[in-house]
Amino acid sequence: MIGNRRQAGDERLTAAYTANATDLLTYFARRVEIPADAADLLGETFLIATRRSSRLPVDDEEARMWLFGIARNVLANAARGTARRHRFTAGLREHLATLPPEAPGDRALDVRAALDAIRADQAELVRLVLWDGFTVPQAAVILGITESTARGRYQRARTNLRTQLHDYQHEWSNT
């Protein structure tokens, strides 16, 4: 009985979403600067609607208004989040504008190329430890892996980086 009721609710929500998705996408597209954001907001709207599906009105027009109400709240939350980010980063942008520009040297380019050449999971661990200042155990927590896995991965990454950097140094000396 409960399974049938839930299935019927899911079918009603799917039908309401299908009937209104294009209009909801247009609603978002007219209100955001980056068109791709409209799709993200539509996805968020459907996610919230799914969580609240027990409140979905039976009447098609009321269901449409309910979805648009959710969409309006999703859009407002996104706007508040954007405003917070801009307030937070304004000071950082001002500070960065006062720093002298730095052109990366050949060695910095070699390091970036070497990081790009090793496995992505190893490269991210190295970046967290060497660039962001985390310890290997802290990086393990961030990456969601065990400390022993992180330590082994970090050692392999260092070996792979050493090999890559040696290869780049050898290339430079032969040119």
mmCIF file of C-alpha atoms in Angstrom:
data_model
loop_
_atom_site.group_PDB
_atom_site.id
_atom_site.type_symbol
_atom_site.label_atom_id
_atom_site.label_comp_id
_atom_site.label_asym_id
_atom_site.label_seq_id
_atom_site.Cartn_x
_atom_site.Cartn_y
_atom_site.Cartn_z
ATOM 1 C CA MET A 1 0.000 0.000 0.000
ATOM 2 C CA ILE A 2 2.712 2.482 0.990
ATOM 3 C CA GLY A 3 4.805 1.418 -1.999
ATOM 4 C CA ASN A 4 1.887 2.057 -4.362
ATOM 5 C CA ARG A 5 1.230 5.471 -2.834
ATOM 6 C CA ARG A 6 4.905 6.399 -3.098
ATOM 7 C CA GLN A 7 5.068 5.187 -6.709
ATOM 8 C CA ALA A 8 1.983 7.234 -7.570
ATOM 9 C CA GLY A 9 3.573 10.287 -5.903
ATOM 10 C CA ASP A 10 6.782 9.749 -7.850
ATOM 11 C CA GLU A 11 4.820 9.441 -11.087
ATOM 12 C CA ARG A 12 2.889 12.655 -10.327
ATOM 13 C CA LEU A 13 6.123 14.500 -9.565
ATOM 14 C CA THR A 14 7.749 13.204 -12.743
ATOM 15 C CA ALA A 15 4.704 14.265 -14.748
ATOM 16 C CA ALA A 16 4.680 17.731 -13.142
ATOM 17 C CA TYR A 17 8.399 18.128 -13.709
ATOM 18 C CA THR A 18 8.181 16.960 -17.332
ATOM 19 C CA ALA A 19 5.273 19.297 -18.034
ATOM 20 C CA ASN A 20 7.048 22.312 -16.525
ATOM 21 C CA ALA A 21 10.790 21.746 -16.984
ATOM 22 C CA THR A 22 11.083 23.847 -20.153
ATOM 23 C CA ASP A 23 9.210 26.767 -18.581
ATOM 24 C CA LEU A 24 11.267 26.491 -15.398
ATOM 25 C CA LEU A 25 14.488 26.447 -17.400
ATOM 26 C CA THR A 26 13.337 29.550 -19.286
ATOM 27 C CA TYR A 27 12.423 31.180 -15.955
ATOM 28 C CA PHE A 28 15.961 30.645 -14.700
ATOM 29 C CA ALA A 29 17.679 31.517 -17.992
ATOM 30 C CA ARG A 30 16.000 34.928 -18.008
ATOM 31 C CA ARG A 31 17.273 35.673 -14.526
ATOM 32 C CA VAL A 32 20.891 34.501 -14.490
ATOM 33 C CA GLU A 33 23.972 35.909 -16.192
ATOM 34 C CA ILE A 34 25.516 32.578 -17.132
ATOM 35 C CA PRO A 35 23.117 30.386 -19.136
ATOM 36 C CA ALA A 36 24.642 27.158 -17.790
ATOM 37 C CA ASP A 37 23.602 28.226 -14.287
ATOM 38 C CA ALA A 38 19.964 27.858 -15.336
ATOM 39 C CA ALA A 39 20.406 24.113 -15.736
ATOM 40 C CA ASP A 40 22.050 23.843 -12.310
ATOM 41 C CA LEU A 41 19.201 25.779 -10.721
ATOM 42 C CA LEU A 42 16.644 23.569 -12.448
ATOM 43 C CA GLY A 43 18.410 20.501 -11.080
ATOM 44 C CA GLU A 44 18.388 22.000 -7.585
ATOM 45 C CA THR A 45 14.673 22.763 -7.950
ATOM 46 C CA PHE A 46 13.882 19.182 -8.878
ATOM 47 C CA LEU A 47 16.025 17.865 -6.040
ATOM 48 C CA ILE A 48 14.109 19.969 -3.513
ATOM 49 C CA ALA A 49 10.792 19.043 -5.119
ATOM 50 C CA THR A 50 11.738 15.372 -4.816
ATOM 51 C CA ARG A 51 12.507 15.796 -1.117
ATOM 52 C CA ARG A 52 9.169 17.524 -0.604
ATOM 53 C CA SER A 53 7.137 15.354 -2.975
ATOM 54 C CA SER A 54 4.608 14.538 -0.261
ATOM 55 C CA ARG A 55 3.477 18.194 -0.486
ATOM 56 C CA LEU A 56 2.936 18.121 -4.261
ATOM 57 C CA PRO A 57 -0.576 19.375 -5.030
ATOM 58 C CA VAL A 58 -2.839 17.021 -6.970
ATOM 59 C CA ASP A 59 -4.146 19.717 -9.321
ATOM 60 C CA ASP A 60 -1.819 20.254 -12.311
ATOM 61 C CA GLU A 61 -1.978 24.063 -12.149
ATOM 62 C CA GLU A 62 -1.338 24.070 -8.400
ATOM 63 C CA ALA A 63 1.574 21.659 -8.930
ATOM 64 C CA ARG A 64 2.978 24.082 -11.518
ATOM 65 C CA MET A 65 2.747 26.994 -9.077
ATOM 66 C CA TRP A 66 4.300 24.846 -6.350
ATOM 67 C CA LEU A 67 7.282 24.064 -8.596
ATOM 68 C CA PHE A 68 7.673 27.734 -9.518
ATOM 69 C CA GLY A 69 7.547 28.646 -5.828
ATOM 70 C CA ILE A 70 10.406 26.256 -5.185
ATOM 71 C CA ALA A 71 12.237 27.677 -8.218
ATOM 72 C CA ARG A 72 11.835 31.208 -6.882
ATOM 73 C CA ASN A 73 13.350 30.183 -3.538
ATOM 74 C CA VAL A 74 16.208 28.350 -5.280
ATOM 75 C CA LEU A 75 16.945 31.471 -7.331
ATOM 76 C CA ALA A 76 16.854 33.684 -4.222
ATOM 77 C CA ASN A 77 19.224 31.341 -2.375
ATOM 78 C CA ALA A 78 21.597 31.341 -5.345
ATOM 79 C CA ALA A 79 21.544 35.148 -5.471
ATOM 80 C CA ARG A 80 22.298 35.373 -1.745
ATOM 81 C CA GLY A 81 25.162 32.902 -2.136
ATOM 82 C CA THR A 82 26.605 34.887 -5.039
ATOM 83 C CA ALA A 83 26.346 38.127 -3.056
ATOM 84 C CA ARG A 84 28.121 36.513 -0.078
ATOM 85 C CA ARG A 85 30.909 35.234 -2.322
ATOM 86 C CA HIS A 86 31.376 38.648 -3.895
ATOM 87 C CA ARG A 87 31.497 40.363 -0.491
ATOM 88 C CA PHE A 88 33.988 37.814 0.775
ATOM 89 C CA THR A 89 36.242 37.915 -2.265
ATOM 90 C CA ALA A 90 36.163 41.702 -2.827
ATOM 91 C CA GLY A 91 38.879 42.263 -0.232
ATOM 92 C CA LEU A 92 40.930 39.409 -1.616
ATOM 93 C CA ARG A 93 40.696 40.823 -5.145
ATOM 94 C CA GLU A 94 41.809 44.235 -3.883
ATOM 95 C CA HIS A 95 44.782 42.671 -2.107
ATOM 96 C CA LEU A 96 45.771 40.658 -5.181
ATOM 97 C CA ALA A 97 45.651 43.829 -7.287
ATOM 98 C CA THR A 98 48.364 45.362 -5.085
ATOM 99 C CA LEU A 99 50.763 42.440 -5.527
ATOM 100 C CA PRO A 100 53.443 42.729 -8.203
ATOM 101 C CA PRO A 101 52.832 40.440 -11.138
ATOM 102 C CA GLU A 102 54.999 37.375 -11.195
ATOM 103 C CA ALA A 103 55.883 35.569 -14.355
ATOM 104 C CA PRO A 104 56.403 31.910 -13.620
ATOM 105 C CA GLY A 105 59.916 30.817 -14.376
ATOM 106 C CA ASP A 106 60.819 27.772 -16.396
ATOM 107 C CA ARG A 107 61.194 25.753 -13.199
ATOM 108 C CA ALA A 108 57.652 26.629 -12.069
ATOM 109 C CA LEU A 109 56.330 25.565 -15.453
ATOM 110 C CA ASP A 110 58.292 22.324 -15.144
ATOM 111 C CA VAL A 111 56.764 21.625 -11.735
ATOM 112 C CA ARG A 112 53.244 22.240 -13.034
ATOM 113 C CA ALA A 113 53.912 20.042 -16.065
ATOM 114 C CA ALA A 114 55.345 17.324 -13.811
ATOM 115 C CA LEU A 115 52.267 17.458 -11.580
ATOM 116 C CA ASP A 116 50.044 17.202 -14.640
ATOM 117 C CA ALA A 117 52.031 14.163 -15.808
ATOM 118 C CA ILE A 118 51.502 12.068 -12.662
ATOM 119 C CA ARG A 119 48.255 10.445 -11.528
ATOM 120 C CA ALA A 120 45.594 12.976 -10.537
ATOM 121 C CA ASP A 121 45.156 11.511 -7.030
ATOM 122 C CA GLN A 122 48.903 11.756 -6.397
ATOM 123 C CA ALA A 123 49.089 15.295 -7.799
ATOM 124 C CA GLU A 124 46.239 16.513 -5.600
ATOM 125 C CA LEU A 125 47.911 15.051 -2.519
ATOM 126 C CA VAL A 126 51.178 16.810 -3.390
ATOM 127 C CA ARG A 127 49.335 20.108 -3.962
ATOM 128 C CA LEU A 128 47.568 19.832 -0.613
ATOM 129 C CA VAL A 129 50.812 19.122 1.228
ATOM 130 C CA LEU A 130 53.311 21.339 -0.581
ATOM 131 C CA TRP A 131 51.165 24.183 -1.889
ATOM 132 C CA ASP A 132 48.410 24.390 0.709
ATOM 133 C CA GLY A 133 50.488 23.508 3.770
ATOM 134 C CA PHE A 134 48.523 20.521 5.055
ATOM 135 C CA THR A 135 50.221 17.576 6.680
ATOM 136 C CA VAL A 136 49.852 14.181 5.020
ATOM 137 C CA PRO A 137 47.353 13.054 7.723
ATOM 138 C CA GLN A 138 45.312 16.258 7.218
ATOM 139 C CA ALA A 139 45.363 15.784 3.450
ATOM 140 C CA ALA A 140 44.167 12.213 3.958
ATOM 141 C CA VAL A 141 41.112 13.511 5.806
ATOM 142 C CA ILE A 142 40.384 16.065 3.059
ATOM 143 C CA LEU A 143 40.686 13.386 0.374
ATOM 144 C CA GLY A 144 38.673 10.850 2.341
ATOM 145 C CA ILE A 145 41.416 8.219 2.413
ATOM 146 C CA THR A 146 43.274 6.501 5.237
ATOM 147 C CA GLU A 147 46.481 7.992 6.535
ATOM 148 C CA SER A 148 48.471 4.928 5.486
ATOM 149 C CA THR A 149 47.073 5.171 1.932
ATOM 150 C CA ALA A 150 47.994 8.859 1.862
ATOM 151 C CA ARG A 151 51.537 8.185 3.072
ATOM 152 C CA GLY A 152 52.108 5.503 0.423
ATOM 153 C CA ARG A 153 50.533 7.624 -2.289
ATOM 154 C CA TYR A 154 52.625 10.627 -1.240
ATOM 155 C CA GLN A 155 55.851 8.595 -1.434
ATOM 156 C CA ARG A 156 54.940 7.295 -4.895
ATOM 157 C CA ALA A 157 54.035 10.823 -5.979
ATOM 158 C CA ARG A 158 57.407 12.158 -4.832
ATOM 159 C CA THR A 159 59.205 9.411 -6.740
ATOM 160 C CA ASN A 160 57.133 10.059 -9.862
ATOM 161 C CA LEU A 161 57.683 13.814 -9.591
ATOM 162 C CA ARG A 162 61.399 13.348 -9.169
ATOM 163 C CA THR A 163 61.453 11.265 -12.354
ATOM 164 C CA GLN A 164 59.337 13.789 -14.254
ATOM 165 C CA LEU A 165 61.444 16.748 -13.122
ATOM 166 C CA HIS A 166 64.642 14.899 -14.036
ATOM 167 C CA ASP A 167 63.218 14.291 -17.520
ATOM 168 C CA TYR A 168 62.317 17.990 -17.899
ATOM 169 C CA GLN A 169 65.778 19.043 -16.691
ATOM 170 C CA HIS A 170 67.329 16.648 -19.191
ATOM 171 C CA GLU A 171 65.172 18.131 -21.987
ATOM 172 C CA TRP A 172 66.303 21.664 -21.125
ATOM 173 C CA SER A 173 69.969 20.731 -21.067
ATOM 174 C CA ASN A 174 69.699 19.130 -24.531
ATOM 175 C CA THR A 175 68.167 22.201 -26.196
#
